[in-house]
Every structure is written in structure tokens, then in C-alpha cells.
Tab-separated table of C-alpha atoms in Angstrom:
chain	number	residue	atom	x	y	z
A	1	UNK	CA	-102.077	10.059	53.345
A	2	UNK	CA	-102.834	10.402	49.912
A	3	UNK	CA	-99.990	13.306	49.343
A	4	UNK	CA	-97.330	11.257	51.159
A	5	UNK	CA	-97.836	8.687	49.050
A	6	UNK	CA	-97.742	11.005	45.971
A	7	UNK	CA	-94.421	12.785	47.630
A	8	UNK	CA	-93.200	9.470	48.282
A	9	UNK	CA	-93.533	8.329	44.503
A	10	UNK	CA	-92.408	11.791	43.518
A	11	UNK	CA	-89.178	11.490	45.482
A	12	UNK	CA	-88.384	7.159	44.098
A	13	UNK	CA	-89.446	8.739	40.529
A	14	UNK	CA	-86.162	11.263	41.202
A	15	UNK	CA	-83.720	9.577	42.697
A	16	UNK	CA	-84.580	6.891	39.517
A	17	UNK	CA	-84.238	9.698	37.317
A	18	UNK	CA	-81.573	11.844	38.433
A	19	UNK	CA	-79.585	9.274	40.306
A	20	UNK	CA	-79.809	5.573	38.694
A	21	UNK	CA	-80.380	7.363	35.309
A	22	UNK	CA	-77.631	9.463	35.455
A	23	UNK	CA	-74.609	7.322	35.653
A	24	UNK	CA	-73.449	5.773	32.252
A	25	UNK	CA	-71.245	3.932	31.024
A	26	UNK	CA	-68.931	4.038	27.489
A	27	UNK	CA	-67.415	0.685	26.190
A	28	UNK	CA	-64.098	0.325	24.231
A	29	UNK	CA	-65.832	-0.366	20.691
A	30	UNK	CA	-68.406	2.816	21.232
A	31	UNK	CA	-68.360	6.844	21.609
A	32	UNK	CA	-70.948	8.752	23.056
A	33	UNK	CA	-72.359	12.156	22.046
A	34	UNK	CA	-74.154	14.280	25.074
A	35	UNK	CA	-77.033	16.755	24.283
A	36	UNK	CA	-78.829	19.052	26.252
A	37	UNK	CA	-81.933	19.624	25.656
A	38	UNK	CA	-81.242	18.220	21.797
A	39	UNK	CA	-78.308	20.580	21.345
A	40	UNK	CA	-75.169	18.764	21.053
A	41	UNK	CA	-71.815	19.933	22.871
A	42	UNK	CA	-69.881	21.504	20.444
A	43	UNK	CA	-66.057	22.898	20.094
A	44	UNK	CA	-67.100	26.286	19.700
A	45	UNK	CA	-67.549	26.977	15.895
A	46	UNK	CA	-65.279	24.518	14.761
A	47	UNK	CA	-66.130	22.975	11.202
A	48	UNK	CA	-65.284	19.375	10.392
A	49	UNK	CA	-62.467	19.980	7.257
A	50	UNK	CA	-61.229	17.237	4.927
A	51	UNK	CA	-58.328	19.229	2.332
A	52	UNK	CA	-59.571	15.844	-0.444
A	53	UNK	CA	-63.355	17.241	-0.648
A	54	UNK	CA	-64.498	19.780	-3.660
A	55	UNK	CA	-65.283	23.583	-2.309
A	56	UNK	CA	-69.189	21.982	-3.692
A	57	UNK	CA	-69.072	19.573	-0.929
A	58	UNK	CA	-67.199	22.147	1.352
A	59	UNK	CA	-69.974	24.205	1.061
A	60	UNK	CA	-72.628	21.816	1.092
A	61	UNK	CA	-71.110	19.192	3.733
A	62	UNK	CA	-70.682	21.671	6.925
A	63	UNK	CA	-70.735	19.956	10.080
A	64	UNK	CA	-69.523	21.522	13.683
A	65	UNK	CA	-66.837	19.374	15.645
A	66	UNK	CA	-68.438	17.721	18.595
A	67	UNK	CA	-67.732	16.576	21.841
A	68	UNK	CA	-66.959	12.947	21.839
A	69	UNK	CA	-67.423	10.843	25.374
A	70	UNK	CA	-64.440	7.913	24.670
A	71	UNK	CA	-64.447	5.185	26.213
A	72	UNK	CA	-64.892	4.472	30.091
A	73	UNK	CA	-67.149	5.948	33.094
A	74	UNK	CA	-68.884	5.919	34.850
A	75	UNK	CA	-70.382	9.141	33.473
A	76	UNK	CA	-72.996	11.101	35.157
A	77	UNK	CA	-75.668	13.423	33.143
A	78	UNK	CA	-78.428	15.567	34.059
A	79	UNK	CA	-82.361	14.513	33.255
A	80	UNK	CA	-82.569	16.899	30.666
A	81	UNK	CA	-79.725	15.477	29.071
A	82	UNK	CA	-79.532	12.529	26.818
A	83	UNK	CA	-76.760	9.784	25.807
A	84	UNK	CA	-75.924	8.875	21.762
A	85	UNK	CA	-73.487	5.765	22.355
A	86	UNK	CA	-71.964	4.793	18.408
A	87	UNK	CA	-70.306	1.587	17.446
A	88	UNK	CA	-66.906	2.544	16.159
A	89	UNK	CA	-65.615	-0.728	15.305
A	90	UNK	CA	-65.372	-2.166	11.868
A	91	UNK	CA	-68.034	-4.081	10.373
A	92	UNK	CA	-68.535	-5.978	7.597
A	93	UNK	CA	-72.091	-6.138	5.612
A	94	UNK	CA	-72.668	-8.300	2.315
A	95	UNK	CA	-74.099	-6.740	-0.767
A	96	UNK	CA	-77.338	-8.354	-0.633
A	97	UNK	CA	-78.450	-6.858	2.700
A	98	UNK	CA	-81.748	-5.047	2.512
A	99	UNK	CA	-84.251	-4.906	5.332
A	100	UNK	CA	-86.632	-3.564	2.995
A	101	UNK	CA	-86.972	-6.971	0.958
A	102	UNK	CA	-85.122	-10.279	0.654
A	103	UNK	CA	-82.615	-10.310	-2.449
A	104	UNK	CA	-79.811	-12.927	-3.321
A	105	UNK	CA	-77.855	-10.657	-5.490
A	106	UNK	CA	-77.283	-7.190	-6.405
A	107	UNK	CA	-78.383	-6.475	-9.822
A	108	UNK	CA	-76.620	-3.829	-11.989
A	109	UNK	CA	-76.243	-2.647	-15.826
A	110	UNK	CA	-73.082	-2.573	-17.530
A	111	UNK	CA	-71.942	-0.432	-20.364
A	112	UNK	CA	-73.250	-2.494	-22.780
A	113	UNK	CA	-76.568	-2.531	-21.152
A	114	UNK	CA	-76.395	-6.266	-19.878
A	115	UNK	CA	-77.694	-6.878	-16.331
A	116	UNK	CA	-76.055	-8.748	-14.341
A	117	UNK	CA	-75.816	-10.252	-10.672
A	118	UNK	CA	-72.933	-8.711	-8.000
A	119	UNK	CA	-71.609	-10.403	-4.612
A	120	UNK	CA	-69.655	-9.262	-2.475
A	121	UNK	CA	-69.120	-7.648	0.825
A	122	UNK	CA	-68.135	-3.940	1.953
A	123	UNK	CA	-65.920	-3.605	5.464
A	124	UNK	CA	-66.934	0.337	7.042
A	125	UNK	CA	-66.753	2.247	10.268
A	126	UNK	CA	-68.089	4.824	11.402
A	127	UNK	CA	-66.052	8.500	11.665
A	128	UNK	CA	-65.057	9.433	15.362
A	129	UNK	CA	-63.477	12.793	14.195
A	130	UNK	CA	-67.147	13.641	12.137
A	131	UNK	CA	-69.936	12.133	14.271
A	132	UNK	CA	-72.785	14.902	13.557
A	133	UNK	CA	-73.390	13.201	10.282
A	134	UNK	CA	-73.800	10.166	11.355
A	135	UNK	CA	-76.239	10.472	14.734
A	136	UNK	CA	-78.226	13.249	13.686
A	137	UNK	CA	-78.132	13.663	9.466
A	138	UNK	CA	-79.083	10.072	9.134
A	139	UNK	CA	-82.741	7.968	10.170
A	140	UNK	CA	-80.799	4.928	9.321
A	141	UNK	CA	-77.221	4.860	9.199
A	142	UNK	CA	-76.612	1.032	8.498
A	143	UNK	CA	-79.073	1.456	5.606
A	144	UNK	CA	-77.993	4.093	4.344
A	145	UNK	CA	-74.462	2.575	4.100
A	146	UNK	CA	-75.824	-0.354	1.879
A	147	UNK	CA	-77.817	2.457	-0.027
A	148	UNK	CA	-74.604	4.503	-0.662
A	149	UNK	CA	-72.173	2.149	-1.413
A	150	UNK	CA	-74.588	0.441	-3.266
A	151	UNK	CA	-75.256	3.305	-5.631
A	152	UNK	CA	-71.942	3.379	-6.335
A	153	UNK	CA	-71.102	0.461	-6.839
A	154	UNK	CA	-73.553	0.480	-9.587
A	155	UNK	CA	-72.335	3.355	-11.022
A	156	UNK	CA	-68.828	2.232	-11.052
A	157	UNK	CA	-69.980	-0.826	-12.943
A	158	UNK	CA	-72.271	1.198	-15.360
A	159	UNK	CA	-69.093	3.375	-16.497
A	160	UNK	CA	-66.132	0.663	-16.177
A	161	UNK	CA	-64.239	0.124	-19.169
A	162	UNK	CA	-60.457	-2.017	-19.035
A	163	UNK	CA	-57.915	0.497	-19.290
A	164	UNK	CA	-55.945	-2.141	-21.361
A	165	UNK	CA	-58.691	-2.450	-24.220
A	166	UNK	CA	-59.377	1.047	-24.641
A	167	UNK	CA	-55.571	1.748	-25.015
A	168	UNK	CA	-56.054	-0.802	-28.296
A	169	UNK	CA	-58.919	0.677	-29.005
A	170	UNK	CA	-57.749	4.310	-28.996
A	171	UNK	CA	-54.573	2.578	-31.044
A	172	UNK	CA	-54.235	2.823	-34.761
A	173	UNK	CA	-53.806	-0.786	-36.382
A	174	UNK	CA	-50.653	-0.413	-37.061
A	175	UNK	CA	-49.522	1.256	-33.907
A	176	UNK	CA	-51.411	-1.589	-31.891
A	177	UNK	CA	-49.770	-4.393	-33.275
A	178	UNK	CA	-46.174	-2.251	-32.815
A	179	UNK	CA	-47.534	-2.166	-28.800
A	180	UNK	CA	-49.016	-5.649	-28.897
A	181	UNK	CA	-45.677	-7.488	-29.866
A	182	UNK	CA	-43.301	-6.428	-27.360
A	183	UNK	CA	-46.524	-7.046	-24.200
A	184	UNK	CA	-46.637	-10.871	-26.116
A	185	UNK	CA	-42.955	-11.152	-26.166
A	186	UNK	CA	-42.433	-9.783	-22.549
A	187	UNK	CA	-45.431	-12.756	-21.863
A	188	UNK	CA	-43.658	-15.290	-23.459
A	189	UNK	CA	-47.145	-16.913	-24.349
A	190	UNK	CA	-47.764	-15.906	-28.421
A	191	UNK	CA	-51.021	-15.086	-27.639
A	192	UNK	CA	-51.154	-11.447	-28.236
A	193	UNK	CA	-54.022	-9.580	-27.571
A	194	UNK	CA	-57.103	-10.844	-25.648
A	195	UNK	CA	-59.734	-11.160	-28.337
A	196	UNK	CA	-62.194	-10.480	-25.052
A	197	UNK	CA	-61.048	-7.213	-24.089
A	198	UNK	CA	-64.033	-4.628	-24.873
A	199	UNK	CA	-66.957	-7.492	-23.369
A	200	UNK	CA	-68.140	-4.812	-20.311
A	201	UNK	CA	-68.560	-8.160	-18.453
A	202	UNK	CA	-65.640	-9.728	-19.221
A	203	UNK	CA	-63.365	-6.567	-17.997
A	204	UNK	CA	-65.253	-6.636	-15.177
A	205	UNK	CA	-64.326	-10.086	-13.530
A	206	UNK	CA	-60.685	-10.076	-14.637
A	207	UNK	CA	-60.444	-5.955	-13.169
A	208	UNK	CA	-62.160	-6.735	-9.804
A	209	UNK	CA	-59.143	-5.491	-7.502
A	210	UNK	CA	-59.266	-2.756	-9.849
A	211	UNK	CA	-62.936	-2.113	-9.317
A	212	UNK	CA	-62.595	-2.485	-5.625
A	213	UNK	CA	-59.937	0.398	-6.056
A	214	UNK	CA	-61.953	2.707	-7.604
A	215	UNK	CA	-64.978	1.910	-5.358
A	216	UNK	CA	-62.511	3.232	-2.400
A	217	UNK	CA	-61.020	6.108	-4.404
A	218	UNK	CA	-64.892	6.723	-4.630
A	219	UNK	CA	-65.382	6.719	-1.105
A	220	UNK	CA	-62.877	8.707	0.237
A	221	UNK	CA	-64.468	11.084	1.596
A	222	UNK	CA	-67.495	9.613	2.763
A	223	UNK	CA	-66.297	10.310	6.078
A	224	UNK	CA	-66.288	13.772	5.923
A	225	UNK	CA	-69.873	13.668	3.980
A	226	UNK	CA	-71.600	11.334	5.793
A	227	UNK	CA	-69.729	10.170	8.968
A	228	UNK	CA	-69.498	6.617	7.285
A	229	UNK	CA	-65.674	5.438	5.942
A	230	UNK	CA	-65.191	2.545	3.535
A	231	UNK	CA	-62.690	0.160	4.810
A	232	UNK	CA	-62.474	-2.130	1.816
A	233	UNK	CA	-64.843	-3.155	-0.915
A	234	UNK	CA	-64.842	-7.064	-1.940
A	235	UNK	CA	-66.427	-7.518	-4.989
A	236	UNK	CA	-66.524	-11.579	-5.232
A	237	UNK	CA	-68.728	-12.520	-7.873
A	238	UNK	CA	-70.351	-10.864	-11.192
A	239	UNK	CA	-72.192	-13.258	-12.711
A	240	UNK	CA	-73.810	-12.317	-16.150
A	241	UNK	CA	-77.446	-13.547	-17.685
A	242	UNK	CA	-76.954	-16.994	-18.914
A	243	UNK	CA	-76.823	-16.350	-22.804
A	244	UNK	CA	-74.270	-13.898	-22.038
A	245	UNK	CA	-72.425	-16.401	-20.104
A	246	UNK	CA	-72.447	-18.391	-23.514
A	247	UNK	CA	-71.312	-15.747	-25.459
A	248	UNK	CA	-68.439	-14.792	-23.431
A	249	UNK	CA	-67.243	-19.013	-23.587
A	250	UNK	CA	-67.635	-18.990	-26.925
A	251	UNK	CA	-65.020	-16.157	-27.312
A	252	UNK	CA	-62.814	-18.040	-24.837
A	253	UNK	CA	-62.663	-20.887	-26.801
A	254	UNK	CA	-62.597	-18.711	-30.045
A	255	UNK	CA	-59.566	-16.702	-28.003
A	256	UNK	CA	-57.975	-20.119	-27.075
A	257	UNK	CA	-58.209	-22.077	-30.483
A	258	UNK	CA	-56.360	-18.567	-32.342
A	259	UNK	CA	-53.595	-18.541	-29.547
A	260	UNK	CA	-53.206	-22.613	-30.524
A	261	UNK	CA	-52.467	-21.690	-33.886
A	262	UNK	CA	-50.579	-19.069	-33.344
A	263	UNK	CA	-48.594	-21.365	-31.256
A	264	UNK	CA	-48.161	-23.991	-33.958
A	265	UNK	CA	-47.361	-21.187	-36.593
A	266	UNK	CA	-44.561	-19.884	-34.373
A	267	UNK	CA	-42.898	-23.432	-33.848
A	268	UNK	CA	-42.942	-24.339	-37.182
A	269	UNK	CA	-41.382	-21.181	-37.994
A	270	UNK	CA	-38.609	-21.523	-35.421
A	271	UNK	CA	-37.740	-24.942	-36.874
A	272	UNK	CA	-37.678	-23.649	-40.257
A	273	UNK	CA	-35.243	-20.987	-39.170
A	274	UNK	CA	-32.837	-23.373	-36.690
A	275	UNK	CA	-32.607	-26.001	-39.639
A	276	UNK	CA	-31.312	-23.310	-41.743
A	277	UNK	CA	-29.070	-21.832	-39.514
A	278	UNK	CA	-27.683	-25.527	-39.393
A	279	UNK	CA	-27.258	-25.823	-43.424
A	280	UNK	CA	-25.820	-22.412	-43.259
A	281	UNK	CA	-22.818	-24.005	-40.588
A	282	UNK	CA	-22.682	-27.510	-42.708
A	283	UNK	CA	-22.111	-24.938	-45.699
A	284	UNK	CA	-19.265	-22.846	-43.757
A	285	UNK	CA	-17.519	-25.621	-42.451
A	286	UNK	CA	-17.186	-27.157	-45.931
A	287	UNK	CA	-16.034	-24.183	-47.251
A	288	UNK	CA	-13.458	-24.180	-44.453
A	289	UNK	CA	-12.411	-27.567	-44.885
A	290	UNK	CA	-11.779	-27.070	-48.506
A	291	UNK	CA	-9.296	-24.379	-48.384
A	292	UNK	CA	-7.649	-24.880	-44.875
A	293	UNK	CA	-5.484	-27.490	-47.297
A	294	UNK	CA	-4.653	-24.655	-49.492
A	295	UNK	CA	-3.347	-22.094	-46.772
A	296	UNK	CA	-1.411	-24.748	-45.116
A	297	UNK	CA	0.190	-24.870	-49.092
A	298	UNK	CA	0.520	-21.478	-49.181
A	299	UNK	CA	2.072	-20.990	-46.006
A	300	UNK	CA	4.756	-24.219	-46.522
A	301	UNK	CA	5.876	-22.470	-50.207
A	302	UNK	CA	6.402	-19.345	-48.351
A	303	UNK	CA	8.440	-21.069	-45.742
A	304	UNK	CA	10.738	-22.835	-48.301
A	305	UNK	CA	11.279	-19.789	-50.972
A	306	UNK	CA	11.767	-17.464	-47.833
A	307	UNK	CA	14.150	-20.233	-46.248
A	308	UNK	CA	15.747	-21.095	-49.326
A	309	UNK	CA	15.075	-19.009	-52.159
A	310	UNK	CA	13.578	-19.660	-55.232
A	311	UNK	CA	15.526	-22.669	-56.249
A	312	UNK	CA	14.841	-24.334	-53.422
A	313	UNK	CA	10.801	-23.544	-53.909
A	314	UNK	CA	11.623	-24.810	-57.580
A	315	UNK	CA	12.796	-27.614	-56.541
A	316	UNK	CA	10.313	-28.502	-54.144
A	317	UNK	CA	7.918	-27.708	-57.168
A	318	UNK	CA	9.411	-30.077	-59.617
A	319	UNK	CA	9.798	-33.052	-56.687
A	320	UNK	CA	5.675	-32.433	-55.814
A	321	UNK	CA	4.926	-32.793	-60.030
A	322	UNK	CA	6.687	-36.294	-60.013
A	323	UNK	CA	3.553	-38.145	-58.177
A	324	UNK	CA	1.495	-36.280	-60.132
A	325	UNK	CA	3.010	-36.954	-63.692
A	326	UNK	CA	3.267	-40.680	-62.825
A	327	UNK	CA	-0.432	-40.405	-62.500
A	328	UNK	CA	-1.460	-38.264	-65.482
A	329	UNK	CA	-2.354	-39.507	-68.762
A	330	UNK	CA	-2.273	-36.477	-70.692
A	331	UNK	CA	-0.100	-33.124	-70.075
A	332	UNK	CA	-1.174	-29.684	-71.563
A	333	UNK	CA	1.950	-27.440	-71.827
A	334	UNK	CA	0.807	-23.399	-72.664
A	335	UNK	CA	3.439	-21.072	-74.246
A	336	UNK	CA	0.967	-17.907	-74.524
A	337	UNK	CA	0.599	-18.336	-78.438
A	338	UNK	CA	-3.660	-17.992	-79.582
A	339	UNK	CA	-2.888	-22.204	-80.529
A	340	UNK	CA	-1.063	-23.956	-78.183
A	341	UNK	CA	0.713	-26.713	-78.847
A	342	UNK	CA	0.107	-30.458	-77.920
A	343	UNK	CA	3.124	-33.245	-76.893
């Protein structure tokens, strides 16, 4: 009795096992791994290559190309095998998350040694083409994607400089001003350049796209390293200790008040120069008026002497004086002697 009973629970603990067990299923959003007896199914010796990594990583990051279960089943599997099912889709994780303690922000120190508090959020997915990493090279995966992208994150931040600045900076005085002008010009605004380039914090929250570039120029080939890829970083918010926050409105205003007078410095100029383009115009139309009477002479004593000689432009001489003696009260007649004499 006693060993039919212990057949009988030998033979339900089997078909559970091998039967009920075996069959499994894969969903869209996952792929599964099989291993036998802890050895993964494997495309021969087939290495996972990415052309973008160093020949340091090459070397160091060598992982064989698995067998990857897509989606659908059901699948069957023997006892001494065993399922590893991975979420493929995208997910999205903010900054702050930590199951090792409760944070608000992500702290970090800039280039000028200030810390200061960074939101955001990071989008990733795990690698179907490089899955070894990933199920067997990590404990935890999901933490070790904060950890990573974390880290450099904070390392982006501790080395970020404005490409705009240093280009001044790296400028002589002269030869910044030169480069200045035209940028101000092209802007149309006067202000020329911002008196808050070279503040670590300030580059950092008027460069954010540009940090969330280089965080995924970072990460490129995290999903050869580590089975993890970086779908897009989304750095939100930096915010700086309060009496840096201070310091950096004070130069705003101090940046705002010299762009104000340089605005009021340029307009007056620009009247000054438009009124005397004006007096300039009064002054050439004068002129203009003033001997337009004289050419029109000119060009009537040419018509007569060529019509009818030089009697006839004597004549017309002599006819023109007669108004003009009636009005005189004194005539000068020269004869070319040094005296001349008076009638």
C-alpha cells in the first residue's frame, strides 16, 4: 500500500514536471533564453561584434551569440532545462530611482565644484541581438541601468563646458570682438556676448539637448557591453544650491541692464547718423538749386550764339543789362590798367 501510494505520487510529481511544466509560453514584449543544465544554447562560437566599440572593449566585452525563443508557443522543454523570459520593450525610469534608499534628486558636481540637484528621466531597452550580458553578467539589470547611466551622467556634468564660451575664451580680445560682432549682427539683438557663458551651471541648463546628446553618444555601445541600449536621455531640471541660484540672477540682471545700454547707445547713435545724412541732402539740394539757374543760362547763351552768332548773343547781352542798369546805383567799368577808372 505504502509503495503505491509512493509510485502514485512519483508518477503526479512527473507528469507535473515533465508535462504541465514543460509547455511555455513567449509574449510579444519578451524573449526567452533556454539552458540546459545552466549552459545556454549557443550559435556555435559566434561572438557578439559592434564595428563602434574600442579593440579594449573588444577584448574585454566578449559575449557568444545565443539562441533567442521570440515570441509565441507553446514551447515545450525538458526538466533539466530552464526558461529566461526578458522584457524587450522600452521603458522609461526617472533619475531618482533607487531601491537602495529614497532620494528626490540626483546630486552631482560641476566643473566648478558646485553641487547641484538633476531630474530627469532615461527611456532604455534591453538588446535582443546581445542577451548574455544582460541575463547572466548582471544580479540586477534594472539597477544597474540607473547605476550606469547614472555614473555618466555625472561624469558628463563634471566635464561639460559650452562649446560657445570656450571658443571666446580660447579667442584673443581682439579676435573675439571681430567674431562677436557679426553673431550680434546676424541676432539683430545688440547684445553681444552672454556675460554668463563660463558659469558651469549656467551652460548646463541652456545646453541640455546638448547634454542629452552627449549622454547618448556616451551610450552607444552599451548594448554591446552590457545588453542595455539608451533610447533617449531627458535631462529636465538642474537646479543649483540656492546662493548659487543668486549669483547666477545677479549676472542676469547684470547681463540684461549692459544689453539695455547698449541698446540705448546704439539708437542714439543711429539718430545721430540719419539726422546727418538728412543735413547732408538739405546741403546737396541747395547746392543744386543754386546753380540749376546758371546751367539753364549757360545752356540758353549757347543756344543763341550757336543759332545766331555772336551778335545775336551780344545783343541778347546788352537787352539782359538794361533791367539791371535801371536798377544799379553805381557801375564799375575795368580797362586792365593797375587803377581803374571811375564814371
Amino acid at each position: 500500500m505504502l509503495l503505491t501510494a509512493f509510485l502514485s505520487g512519483l508518477a503526479l510529481y512527473s507528469i507535473y514536471r515533465v508535462v504541465i511544466r514543460a509547455f511555455y509560453t513567449v509574449k510579444p514584449n519578451e524573449r526567452a533564453v533556454l539552458t540546459s543544465f545552466g549552459r545556454a544554447q549557443r550559435f556555435g562560437d559566434q561572438r557578439v561584434e559592434d564595428p563602434r566599440m574600442t579593440e579594449e572593449e573588444r577584448a574585454r566585452y566578449r559575449f557568444p551569440r545565443l539562441h533567442v525563443i521570440g515570441p509565441g508557443g507553446p514551447y515545450f522543454k525538458w526538466p533539466w532545462q530552464d526558461v529566461h523570459k526578458v522584457d524587450v520593450a522600452t521603458q522609461a525610469l526617472d533619475l531618482t530611482w533607487d531601491p537602495t534608499k529614497r532620494q528626490d534628486t540626483i546630486e552631482a558636481v560641476t566643473k566648478d565644484n558646485l553641487t547641484t540637484g538633476v531630474n530627469g528621466q532615461v527611456r532604455f531597452r534591453v538588446a535582443e541581438d546581445n542577451l548574455y550580458p544582460f541575463v547572466f553578467g548582471v544580479a540586477d539589470p534594472l539597477q544597474h541601468v540607473m547605476g550606469y547611466f547614472i555614473s555618466v551622467l555625472r561624469e558628463r556634468i563634471a566635464n561639460f563646458s559650452d562649446p560657445k564660451g570656450q571658443g571666446l575664451l580660447t579667442l584673443a580680445p581682439a579676435d573675439a570682438q571681430t567674431a562677436a560682432a557679426p553673431a550680434s549682427e546676424a541676432l539683430g539683438d545688440g547684445a553681444g556676448p552672454d556675460l554668463s557663458e563660463g558659469v558651469s551651471i549656467n551652460d548646463l541648463r541652456k545646453n541640455l539637448p546638448l547634454l542629452n546628446a552627449f549622454m547618448e553618444q556616451q551610450c552607444l555601445t552599451t548594448g554591446s557591453r552590457y545588453g542595455i541600449e539608451l533610447e533617449a536621455a531627458l535631462i529636465t531640471q538642474i537646479d543649483p544650491p540656492l546662493e548659487v541660484d543668486r549669483a547666477l540672477s545677479a549676472i542676469n540682471s547684470t547681463r540684461n541692464q549692459v544689453a539695455a545700454d547698449i541698446s540705448t547707445a546704439r539708437a542714439d547713435a543711429e539718430q545721430q547718423i540719419t539726422m546727418s545724412k538728412r543735413a547732408v541732402d538739405i546741403a546737396t539740394n541747395t547746392a543744386q538749386a543754386e546753380v540749376a539757374p546758371l546751367k539753364e543760362l549757360a545752356q540758353t547763351l549757347v543756344g543763341i550764339k550757336g543759332e545766331g552768332g555772336s551778335a545775336a548773343l551780344a545783343a541778347y547781352v546788352r537787352n539782359m543789362r538794361i533791367p539791371l542798369l535801371r536798377r544799379a546805383r553805381r557801375i564799375v567799368q575795368t580797362t586792365g590798367n593797375p587803377t581803374p577808372n571811375r564814371t
